[in-house]
mmCIF file of C-alpha atoms and ligand atoms in Angstrom:
data_model
loop_
_atom_site.group_PDB
_atom_site.id
_atom_site.type_symbol
_atom_site.label_atom_id
_atom_site.label_comp_id
_atom_site.label_asym_id
_atom_site.label_seq_id
_atom_site.Cartn_x
_atom_site.Cartn_y
_atom_site.Cartn_z
ATOM 1 C CA MET T 119 14.041 -75.330 -30.928
ATOM 2 C CA HIS T 120 17.235 -77.013 -30.257
ATOM 3 C CA ARG T 121 17.657 -75.197 -26.997
ATOM 4 C CA GLN T 122 14.655 -75.621 -24.865
ATOM 5 C CA ALA T 123 15.595 -76.103 -21.869
ATOM 6 C CA SER T 124 16.477 -72.124 -20.906
ATOM 7 C CA GLY T 125 14.800 -70.905 -24.886
ATOM 8 C CA MET T 126 17.413 -68.513 -24.781
ATOM 9 C CA GLY T 127 18.566 -67.467 -28.515
ATOM 10 C CA GLY T 128 15.855 -69.922 -29.680
ATOM 11 C CA SER T 129 14.927 -70.778 -32.837
ATOM 12 C CA SER T 130 15.534 -67.852 -35.122
ATOM 13 C CA THR T 131 15.488 -67.821 -38.610
ATOM 14 C CA GLN T 132 17.749 -65.719 -40.959
ATOM 15 C CA GLY T 133 19.416 -63.762 -38.519
ATOM 16 C CA ILE T 134 15.961 -63.094 -37.573
ATOM 17 C CA CYS T 135 15.252 -62.865 -33.618
ATOM 18 C CA ASP T 136 10.949 -63.720 -32.543
ATOM 19 C CA GLY T 137 11.237 -61.233 -29.781
ATOM 20 C CA PHE T 138 12.521 -60.528 -26.505
ATOM 21 C CA VAL T 139 12.595 -63.495 -25.317
ATOM 22 C CA GLN T 140 14.576 -65.112 -28.208
ATOM 23 C CA ALA T 141 17.645 -61.927 -28.649
ATOM 24 C CA VAL T 142 18.723 -62.761 -24.986
ATOM 25 C CA GLY T 143 22.356 -65.124 -25.426
ATOM 26 C CA ASN T 144 24.881 -65.453 -28.374
ATOM 27 C CA THR T 145 26.730 -62.969 -27.112
ATOM 28 C CA PRO T 146 30.529 -62.085 -28.547
ATOM 29 C CA LEU T 147 33.204 -63.354 -26.844
ATOM 30 C CA ILE T 148 36.054 -60.211 -26.377
ATOM 31 C CA ARG T 149 39.312 -60.107 -26.746
ATOM 32 C CA LEU T 150 40.515 -58.012 -23.860
ATOM 33 C CA ARG T 151 44.075 -56.338 -26.490
ATOM 34 C CA ALA T 152 46.077 -54.873 -23.519
ATOM 35 C CA LEU T 153 45.384 -57.477 -20.548
ATOM 36 C CA SER T 154 45.883 -60.483 -23.230
ATOM 37 C CA ALA T 155 49.430 -58.196 -24.281
ATOM 38 C CA LEU T 156 49.872 -57.262 -20.981
ATOM 39 C CA THR T 157 49.399 -61.258 -18.907
ATOM 40 C CA GLY T 158 51.014 -62.840 -22.379
ATOM 41 C CA CYS T 159 48.021 -64.976 -21.681
ATOM 42 C CA GLU T 160 44.636 -64.624 -23.789
ATOM 43 C CA ILE T 161 41.763 -62.772 -21.486
ATOM 44 C CA LEU T 162 38.399 -62.812 -23.097
ATOM 45 C CA GLY T 163 35.015 -61.254 -21.530
ATOM 46 C CA LYS T 164 32.120 -62.328 -22.337
ATOM 47 C CA ALA T 165 29.988 -59.134 -23.646
ATOM 48 C CA GLU T 166 26.857 -59.821 -21.536
ATOM 49 C CA PHE T 167 25.987 -56.622 -21.230
ATOM 50 C CA MET T 168 24.532 -56.728 -24.892
ATOM 51 C CA ASN T 169 21.716 -59.226 -23.975
ATOM 52 C CA PRO T 170 18.892 -57.109 -24.201
ATOM 53 C CA GLY T 171 18.387 -55.962 -20.597
ATOM 54 C CA GLY T 172 21.917 -54.430 -20.695
ATOM 55 C CA SER T 173 22.540 -57.487 -18.226
ATOM 56 C CA VAL T 174 23.802 -61.452 -17.323
ATOM 57 C CA LYS T 175 20.706 -62.316 -15.522
ATOM 58 C CA ASP T 176 18.595 -61.210 -18.535
ATOM 59 C CA ARG T 177 19.541 -65.643 -19.028
ATOM 60 C CA ALA T 178 18.654 -66.290 -15.453
ATOM 61 C CA ALA T 179 15.063 -64.341 -15.554
ATOM 62 C CA LEU T 180 14.287 -66.366 -19.193
ATOM 63 C CA GLY T 181 15.378 -69.860 -17.031
ATOM 64 C CA ILE T 182 13.801 -68.899 -14.795
ATOM 65 C CA LEU T 183 10.433 -68.008 -15.976
ATOM 66 C CA LEU T 184 10.377 -70.124 -18.183
ATOM 67 C CA GLU T 185 10.838 -73.386 -15.833
ATOM 68 C CA ALA T 186 7.744 -71.941 -13.927
ATOM 69 C CA GLU T 187 6.124 -71.727 -17.348
ATOM 70 C CA ALA T 188 6.324 -75.224 -17.991
ATOM 71 C CA ALA T 189 4.991 -76.252 -14.696
ATOM 72 C CA GLY T 190 2.166 -74.592 -14.104
ATOM 73 C CA VAL T 191 2.640 -72.269 -11.973
ATOM 74 C CA LEU T 192 2.917 -69.484 -13.674
ATOM 75 C CA ARG T 193 -0.175 -68.106 -15.798
ATOM 76 C CA PRO T 194 -1.111 -65.413 -18.013
ATOM 77 C CA GLY T 195 -2.142 -62.061 -15.432
ATOM 78 C CA GLY T 196 0.456 -63.579 -12.154
ATOM 79 C CA THR T 197 2.962 -61.815 -10.531
ATOM 80 C CA VAL T 198 6.785 -62.068 -10.635
ATOM 81 C CA VAL T 199 8.260 -60.974 -6.897
ATOM 82 C CA GLU T 200 12.011 -61.137 -7.027
ATOM 83 C CA GLY T 201 14.361 -59.809 -4.006
ATOM 84 C CA THR T 202 17.194 -58.637 -6.192
ATOM 85 C CA ALA T 203 20.716 -56.140 -6.359
ATOM 86 C CA GLY T 204 18.526 -54.952 -9.076
ATOM 87 C CA ASN T 205 19.968 -56.208 -13.063
ATOM 88 C CA THR T 206 17.547 -59.640 -12.585
ATOM 89 C CA GLY T 207 14.739 -57.421 -11.842
ATOM 90 C CA ILE T 208 15.472 -55.252 -14.602
ATOM 91 C CA GLY T 209 15.983 -58.728 -16.612
ATOM 92 C CA LEU T 210 12.980 -60.208 -15.168
ATOM 93 C CA ALA T 211 10.268 -56.401 -15.517
ATOM 94 C CA HIS T 212 11.323 -56.298 -19.612
ATOM 95 C CA LEU T 213 10.118 -60.461 -19.509
ATOM 96 C CA CYS T 214 7.544 -59.262 -17.948
ATOM 97 C CA ASN T 215 5.886 -57.303 -20.644
ATOM 98 C CA ALA T 216 7.548 -59.180 -23.489
ATOM 99 C CA ARG T 217 5.240 -62.298 -21.915
ATOM 100 C CA GLY T 218 2.594 -61.119 -19.828
ATOM 101 C CA TYR T 219 2.475 -61.097 -16.299
ATOM 102 C CA ARG T 220 2.760 -58.440 -13.701
ATOM 103 C CA CYS T 221 6.592 -57.685 -11.698
ATOM 104 C CA LEU T 222 7.453 -57.299 -7.791
ATOM 105 C CA ILE T 223 10.161 -55.925 -7.130
ATOM 106 C CA VAL T 224 12.176 -55.967 -3.627
ATOM 107 C CA ILE T 225 15.335 -54.219 -4.034
ATOM 108 C CA PRO T 226 17.843 -53.266 -0.838
ATOM 109 C CA ASP T 227 17.601 -48.795 -0.609
ATOM 110 C CA THR T 228 21.671 -49.194 -0.727
ATOM 111 C CA GLN T 229 21.981 -49.274 -4.584
ATOM 112 C CA SER T 230 22.155 -47.374 -7.365
ATOM 113 C CA ALA T 231 19.256 -45.253 -8.004
ATOM 114 C CA GLU T 232 19.799 -45.803 -11.558
ATOM 115 C CA LYS T 233 18.942 -49.937 -11.429
ATOM 116 C CA ILE T 234 16.063 -48.237 -9.432
ATOM 117 C CA GLY T 235 14.804 -45.887 -11.211
ATOM 118 C CA LEU T 236 15.419 -47.993 -14.064
ATOM 119 C CA LEU T 237 13.017 -51.222 -12.606
ATOM 120 C CA ARG T 238 10.101 -47.456 -12.579
ATOM 121 C CA SER T 239 10.670 -46.920 -16.247
ATOM 122 C CA LEU T 240 10.369 -50.268 -16.996
ATOM 123 C CA GLY T 241 6.969 -50.895 -14.771
ATOM 124 C CA ALA T 242 8.148 -52.531 -12.081
ATOM 125 C CA GLU T 243 5.570 -52.157 -9.305
ATOM 126 C CA VAL T 244 9.284 -51.445 -6.855
ATOM 127 C CA ARG T 245 9.785 -51.219 -2.868
ATOM 128 C CA THR T 246 13.101 -50.110 -1.763
ATOM 129 C CA VAL T 247 13.852 -50.965 1.986
ATOM 130 C CA PRO T 248 16.937 -51.070 4.449
ATOM 131 C CA ALA T 249 19.662 -52.870 3.816
ATOM 132 C CA VAL T 250 19.518 -55.590 6.295
ATOM 133 C CA PRO T 251 21.295 -59.103 6.670
ATOM 134 C CA TYR T 252 20.374 -63.001 5.389
ATOM 135 C CA SER T 253 19.555 -63.676 8.580
ATOM 136 C CA ASP T 254 16.831 -60.150 9.309
ATOM 137 C CA PRO T 255 13.888 -61.639 8.323
ATOM 138 C CA ASN T 256 13.049 -58.186 6.545
ATOM 139 C CA ASN T 257 15.863 -58.791 4.826
ATOM 140 C CA TYR T 258 14.750 -58.305 0.859
ATOM 141 C CA VAL T 259 16.237 -61.640 -0.169
ATOM 142 C CA ARG T 260 13.314 -62.736 2.491
ATOM 143 C CA LEU T 261 10.085 -60.399 2.998
ATOM 144 C CA SER T 262 10.546 -60.716 -1.863
ATOM 145 C CA GLY T 263 9.684 -64.729 -0.566
ATOM 146 C CA GLN T 264 7.155 -63.198 2.430
ATOM 147 C CA ILE T 265 5.614 -60.729 0.316
ATOM 148 C CA ALA T 266 4.924 -63.728 -3.355
ATOM 149 C CA ALA T 267 3.453 -66.788 -0.398
ATOM 150 C CA ASP T 268 0.799 -63.890 -0.098
ATOM 151 C CA LEU T 269 0.185 -62.608 -3.206
ATOM 152 C CA PRO T 270 -2.525 -64.323 -4.850
ATOM 153 C CA GLY T 271 -1.643 -65.935 -8.431
ATOM 154 C CA ALA T 272 2.509 -65.254 -7.911
ATOM 155 C CA VAL T 273 5.496 -66.993 -8.560
ATOM 156 C CA TRP T 274 8.725 -66.146 -6.161
ATOM 157 C CA ALA T 275 11.309 -66.276 -8.588
ATOM 158 C CA ASN T 276 13.823 -67.426 -6.324
ATOM 159 C CA GLN T 277 17.377 -66.842 -7.906
ATOM 160 C CA PHE T 278 19.752 -67.309 -5.306
ATOM 161 C CA ASP T 279 18.072 -71.264 -4.551
ATOM 162 C CA ASN T 280 16.472 -72.025 -7.181
ATOM 163 C CA LEU T 281 18.564 -74.312 -9.924
ATOM 164 C CA ALA T 282 16.976 -73.070 -12.851
ATOM 165 C CA ASN T 283 18.971 -70.121 -12.282
ATOM 166 C CA ARG T 284 22.089 -72.267 -13.116
ATOM 167 C CA ARG T 285 20.945 -73.971 -15.639
ATOM 168 C CA ALA T 286 20.241 -71.450 -17.695
ATOM 169 C CA HIS T 287 23.851 -71.075 -17.511
ATOM 170 C CA TYR T 288 24.656 -74.217 -17.472
ATOM 171 C CA SER T 289 22.570 -74.245 -21.239
ATOM 172 C CA SER T 290 23.209 -71.752 -22.555
ATOM 173 C CA THR T 291 26.059 -69.884 -21.905
ATOM 174 C CA GLY T 292 28.574 -72.707 -21.103
ATOM 175 C CA PRO T 293 27.639 -74.071 -24.343
ATOM 176 C CA GLU T 294 28.614 -70.752 -25.730
ATOM 177 C CA ILE T 295 32.181 -69.732 -24.227
ATOM 178 C CA TRP T 296 33.058 -73.778 -25.266
ATOM 179 C CA ARG T 297 31.655 -73.262 -28.853
ATOM 180 C CA GLN T 298 33.457 -69.423 -29.160
ATOM 181 C CA CYS T 299 36.776 -70.487 -27.563
ATOM 182 C CA GLN T 300 36.135 -74.120 -29.842
ATOM 183 C CA GLY T 301 37.177 -75.872 -26.974
ATOM 184 C CA ARG T 302 40.313 -75.195 -26.287
ATOM 185 C CA LEU T 303 41.037 -72.063 -23.228
ATOM 186 C CA ASP T 304 42.389 -73.364 -19.681
ATOM 187 C CA ALA T 305 40.066 -71.106 -16.871
ATOM 188 C CA TRP T 306 37.434 -69.898 -16.148
ATOM 189 C CA VAL T 307 37.248 -66.682 -13.682
ATOM 190 C CA ALA T 308 33.453 -64.753 -12.545
ATOM 191 C CA ALA T 309 32.380 -63.619 -9.014
ATOM 192 C CA THR T 310 29.321 -64.160 -7.734
ATOM 193 C CA GLY T 311 25.892 -63.137 -6.617
ATOM 194 C CA THR T 312 23.332 -66.048 -5.878
ATOM 195 C CA GLY T 313 26.327 -68.419 -8.470
ATOM 196 C CA GLY T 314 24.063 -69.341 -11.322
ATOM 197 C CA THR T 315 27.184 -67.925 -13.219
ATOM 198 C CA TYR T 316 29.463 -69.290 -12.013
ATOM 199 C CA ALA T 317 28.049 -72.371 -10.822
ATOM 200 C CA GLY T 318 26.192 -73.376 -13.927
ATOM 201 C CA VAL T 319 28.940 -72.786 -16.550
ATOM 202 C CA ALA T 320 31.628 -74.721 -14.483
ATOM 203 C CA LEU T 321 30.054 -77.205 -14.230
ATOM 204 C CA TYR T 322 29.734 -77.974 -18.086
ATOM 205 C CA LEU T 323 33.305 -76.714 -19.190
ATOM 206 C CA LYS T 324 34.376 -79.297 -16.445
ATOM 207 C CA GLU T 325 32.087 -81.741 -18.649
ATOM 208 C CA GLN T 326 34.200 -81.077 -21.195
ATOM 209 C CA ASP T 327 37.669 -81.132 -19.932
ATOM 210 C CA PRO T 328 37.978 -82.225 -16.280
ATOM 211 C CA ARG T 329 41.597 -79.888 -17.003
ATOM 212 C CA VAL T 330 39.381 -76.206 -17.538
ATOM 213 C CA ARG T 331 40.463 -74.871 -13.771
ATOM 214 C CA CYS T 332 37.523 -72.690 -12.241
ATOM 215 C CA VAL T 333 38.444 -69.412 -10.523
ATOM 216 C CA LEU T 334 36.108 -68.018 -7.546
ATOM 217 C CA ALA T 335 36.670 -64.426 -7.808
ATOM 218 C CA ASP T 336 35.806 -62.602 -4.646
ATOM 219 C CA PRO T 337 35.027 -58.500 -3.410
ATOM 220 C CA HIS T 338 36.310 -57.432 -0.446
ATOM 221 C CA GLY T 339 32.568 -57.710 2.762
ATOM 222 C CA SER T 340 32.125 -61.267 1.220
ATOM 223 C CA ALA T 341 32.772 -64.618 2.636
ATOM 224 C CA LEU T 342 32.894 -66.567 -0.042
ATOM 225 C CA HIS T 343 36.487 -66.111 -0.185
ATOM 226 C CA SER T 344 37.632 -67.574 2.640
ATOM 227 C CA TRP T 345 34.215 -70.813 1.899
ATOM 228 C CA ALA T 346 36.915 -71.134 -1.309
ATOM 229 C CA SER T 347 40.031 -71.339 0.827
ATOM 230 C CA GLY T 348 38.630 -73.507 3.263
ATOM 231 C CA ASP T 349 38.427 -71.467 5.734
ATOM 232 C CA GLY T 350 35.394 -70.866 5.974
ATOM 233 C CA LEU T 351 31.836 -68.791 5.761
ATOM 234 C CA HIS T 352 34.465 -65.662 7.061
ATOM 235 C CA ALA T 353 33.979 -61.426 5.867
ATOM 236 C CA GLU T 354 36.801 -59.048 6.104
ATOM 237 C CA GLY T 355 35.807 -55.563 5.472
ATOM 238 C CA ASN T 356 33.125 -54.222 2.553
ATOM 239 C CA SER T 357 33.101 -53.462 -0.996
ATOM 240 C CA ILE T 358 31.362 -50.511 -2.762
ATOM 241 C CA THR T 359 30.471 -53.833 -6.221
ATOM 242 C CA GLU T 360 27.046 -54.515 -6.291
ATOM 243 C CA GLY T 361 25.408 -57.870 -7.249
ATOM 244 C CA ILE T 362 28.169 -60.269 -6.086
ATOM 245 C CA GLY T 363 30.078 -61.341 -2.851
ATOM 246 C CA ASN T 364 27.794 -63.718 0.116
ATOM 247 C CA SER T 365 27.330 -64.125 2.983
ATOM 248 C CA ARG T 366 26.359 -67.742 1.956
ATOM 249 C CA VAL T 367 27.092 -70.342 0.251
ATOM 250 C CA THR T 368 23.230 -70.917 -1.890
ATOM 251 C CA ALA T 369 22.087 -74.127 -3.298
ATOM 252 C CA ASN T 370 23.033 -72.314 -7.035
ATOM 253 C CA LEU T 371 26.682 -72.520 -5.485
ATOM 254 C CA GLU T 372 26.870 -75.976 -3.399
ATOM 255 C CA GLY T 373 28.475 -78.147 -5.705
ATOM 256 C CA ALA T 374 30.101 -76.470 -7.897
ATOM 257 C CA PRO T 375 33.565 -76.935 -9.076
ATOM 258 C CA ILE T 376 35.779 -73.831 -7.369
ATOM 259 C CA ASP T 377 39.807 -74.963 -7.813
ATOM 260 C CA ASP T 378 40.869 -71.577 -6.486
ATOM 261 C CA ALA T 379 39.914 -68.479 -4.660
ATOM 262 C CA VAL T 380 41.413 -64.755 -5.891
ATOM 263 C CA ARG T 381 39.376 -61.454 -4.284
ATOM 264 C CA ILE T 382 40.089 -58.030 -5.084
ATOM 265 C CA PRO T 383 40.198 -54.943 -3.621
ATOM 266 C CA ASP T 384 37.113 -51.857 -4.691
ATOM 267 C CA GLN T 385 40.366 -49.594 -5.944
ATOM 268 C CA ALA T 386 41.962 -51.862 -7.875
ATOM 269 C CA ALA T 387 38.258 -53.161 -9.352
ATOM 270 C CA LEU T 388 38.099 -49.319 -10.137
ATOM 271 C CA ASP T 389 41.437 -49.042 -11.890
ATOM 272 C CA THR T 390 40.714 -52.534 -14.262
ATOM 273 C CA ILE T 391 37.276 -50.462 -15.092
ATOM 274 C CA TYR T 392 38.950 -46.768 -16.080
ATOM 275 C CA GLY T 393 41.468 -49.479 -17.895
ATOM 276 C CA LEU T 394 38.931 -51.412 -20.075
ATOM 277 C CA LEU T 395 37.158 -48.027 -20.949
ATOM 278 C CA TRP T 396 40.734 -45.813 -21.938
ATOM 279 C CA GLN T 397 42.181 -49.067 -23.472
ATOM 280 C CA GLU T 398 39.503 -51.119 -24.802
ATOM 281 C CA GLY T 399 36.341 -48.714 -25.214
ATOM 282 C CA LEU T 400 34.249 -51.115 -23.536
ATOM 283 C CA PHE T 401 32.195 -48.851 -20.371
ATOM 284 C CA MET T 402 30.994 -51.515 -17.315
ATOM 285 C CA GLY T 403 30.230 -52.316 -14.494
ATOM 286 C CA GLY T 404 32.684 -52.741 -10.738
ATOM 287 C CA SER T 405 31.752 -56.610 -11.415
ATOM 288 C CA VAL T 406 33.433 -56.988 -13.838
ATOM 289 C CA GLY T 407 36.110 -54.675 -12.004
ATOM 290 C CA ILE T 408 36.375 -57.925 -9.987
ATOM 291 C CA ASN T 409 36.107 -60.371 -12.890
ATOM 292 C CA VAL T 410 38.779 -59.323 -15.358
ATOM 293 C CA ALA T 411 40.904 -57.756 -12.380
ATOM 294 C CA ALA T 412 40.516 -61.822 -11.324
ATOM 295 C CA ALA T 413 40.931 -62.577 -14.870
ATOM 296 C CA VAL T 414 44.805 -60.846 -14.578
ATOM 297 C CA GLU T 415 45.463 -62.426 -11.550
ATOM 298 C CA THR T 416 44.480 -65.763 -13.016
ATOM 299 C CA ALA T 417 46.951 -64.870 -16.152
ATOM 300 C CA ARG T 418 50.241 -64.132 -13.532
ATOM 301 C CA ARG T 419 49.611 -67.157 -11.129
ATOM 302 C CA LEU T 420 48.995 -69.417 -14.100
ATOM 303 C CA GLY T 421 52.114 -67.616 -16.242
ATOM 304 C CA PRO T 422 52.050 -66.575 -20.615
ATOM 305 C CA GLY T 423 50.261 -68.849 -22.807
ATOM 306 C CA HIS T 424 46.720 -69.337 -21.487
ATOM 307 C CA ARG T 425 43.292 -68.532 -22.332
ATOM 308 C CA ILE T 426 41.253 -67.261 -19.505
ATOM 309 C CA VAL T 427 37.524 -66.392 -19.913
ATOM 310 C CA THR T 428 36.202 -64.236 -17.628
ATOM 311 C CA VAL T 429 32.509 -61.961 -18.167
ATOM 312 C CA LEU T 430 32.248 -59.066 -18.675
ATOM 313 C CA CYS T 431 28.393 -58.604 -16.316
ATOM 314 C CA ASP T 432 26.881 -55.064 -17.457
ATOM 315 C CA GLY T 433 27.777 -51.592 -18.822
ATOM 316 C CA GLY T 434 28.969 -48.695 -16.873
ATOM 317 C CA ASP T 435 25.560 -46.744 -17.320
ATOM 318 C CA ARG T 436 24.073 -48.153 -14.613
ATOM 319 C CA TYR T 437 26.857 -46.988 -12.140
ATOM 320 C CA ARG T 438 27.355 -43.517 -14.036
ATOM 321 C CA SER T 439 26.248 -41.561 -10.096
ATOM 322 C CA ARG T 440 29.052 -44.132 -8.031
ATOM 323 C CA LEU T 441 31.757 -45.950 -10.295
ATOM 324 C CA TYR T 442 32.166 -43.298 -12.511
ATOM 325 C CA ASP T 443 31.709 -40.269 -10.489
ATOM 326 C CA GLN T 444 34.665 -38.514 -8.283
ATOM 327 C CA ALA T 445 32.798 -37.085 -5.734
ATOM 328 C CA TRP T 446 31.339 -39.561 -4.382
ATOM 329 C CA LEU T 447 34.885 -42.476 -4.831
ATOM 330 C CA ALA T 448 36.065 -39.784 -3.045
ATOM 331 C CA GLY T 449 33.750 -40.014 -0.208
ATOM 332 C CA ARG T 450 34.736 -43.931 0.371
ATOM 333 C CA GLY T 451 37.784 -43.347 0.152
ATOM 334 C CA LEU T 452 39.291 -44.191 -3.454
ATOM 335 C CA HIS T 453 39.379 -42.282 -6.594
ATOM 336 C CA GLN T 454 39.126 -42.360 -10.191
ATOM 337 C CA PRO T 455 42.272 -43.548 -11.994
ATOM 338 C CA GLU T 456 42.686 -40.714 -14.897
ATOM 339 C CA ALA T 457 43.056 -41.748 -17.799
ATOM 340 C CA ALA T 458 45.971 -43.167 -19.778
ATOM 341 C CA PRO T 459 47.314 -40.436 -22.719
ATOM 342 C CA LEU T 460 47.483 -42.831 -26.190
ATOM 343 C CA ALA T 461 51.119 -42.141 -27.576
ATOM 344 C CA PRO T 462 49.784 -41.509 -31.363
ATOM 345 C CA ALA T 463 51.494 -44.691 -32.390
ATOM 346 C CA ASP T 464 49.291 -46.749 -29.814
ATOM 347 C CA ALA T 465 46.804 -44.640 -30.808
ATOM 348 C CA ALA T 466 47.174 -45.981 -35.361
ATOM 349 C CA SER T 467 47.732 -49.604 -34.141
ATOM 350 C CA ARG T 468 44.733 -49.762 -32.498
HETATM 351 N N1 PMP W 210 27.609 -58.944 -11.767
HETATM 352 C C1 PMP W 210 26.270 -57.973 -11.246
HETATM 353 C C2 PMP W 210 26.256 -56.377 -11.826
HETATM 354 C C3 PMP W 210 25.652 -58.477 -11.298
HETATM 355 O O1 PMP W 210 24.425 -57.712 -10.751
HETATM 356 C C4 PMP W 210 24.995 -60.018 -10.863
HETATM 357 C C5 PMP W 210 23.651 -61.345 -10.266
HETATM 358 N N2 PMP W 210 23.382 -60.110 -9.160
HETATM 359 C C6 PMP W 210 26.245 -60.797 -10.737
HETATM 360 C C7 PMP W 210 27.664 -60.570 -11.148
HETATM 361 C C8 PMP W 210 26.488 -62.017 -10.211
HETATM 362 O O2 PMP W 210 25.530 -63.283 -11.251
HETATM 363 P P1 PMP W 210 25.298 -64.151 -10.536
HETATM 364 O O3 PMP W 210 24.239 -63.832 -9.507
HETATM 365 O O4 PMP W 210 24.486 -64.635 -11.399
HETATM 366 O O5 PMP W 210 26.003 -64.956 -9.623
#
């Protein structure tokens, strides 16, 4: 395999991937045409929703599993345990089926019913727990670590602090973006949950070209925007987005280059994902709204003529009962943007 460290994309011959594992990665880089035209920059989205498990977290899940196998701590019939907002668990559940492991997921009960239901459909044992801060021993991440420690033959994926996560992005997502851009890009913009995607790609791109500007995007309710701006870990407000933002600096985020930080309100993220749906035909999750809105803000800060890359983390299907439900949004003081009618000339030129 030419990329042994992650195994992503693997050694497919004649366009055939050998199973789920080799289908992870090698996602398209999509030009977001309307926002590129609007800003005068080229805004590109790495289509991670096209991974076989449906999100960017397939890469981290695979990297963590392969390293655990290589280290000999995960053996046939063993159990992979993880605390997750959903997508890592979904990636792990697919991979555990594909590689012969059991999967046990601890998830806060605030996450979408679609993700929790999907985890159960995939065959994972799912334990929903109340959402409490990381400092509480009953926090879902801490609980998952405890369960793994008590269960014979179990491995704790520990996506937040296991550097196999960011290594997966350093060895696959970063090089793919660099190749797809043929070495010409001005900025990399991403929100962080574990920090694996942001940090792995930022570390790789900076090594190729130190001029690539690395911009951390953040929702409200997270302490990372103030931390990245040099004001310490302070959170204000809250967010309906899932899987991003943090109250602490994880091992995966630690040491990552950060040149700028952008905070995006939920309504702006919503306006962005509805715009992507109506104008581009892309049906996206909420973190994509934060990422793409932050890419647009980065375009504004840099001025026209720059190429900016961000991540399309997962699809809208996982959030239909929330982000795409008018009543649910209204209950949170948010509104569903209206579809801008297409002028026939516009439609014809698409
Ligand atoms: N978006 C979504 C929908 C996610 O589930 C996650 C992972 N929690 C992220 C973004 C952030 O990815 P990372 O953990 O690599 O920072």
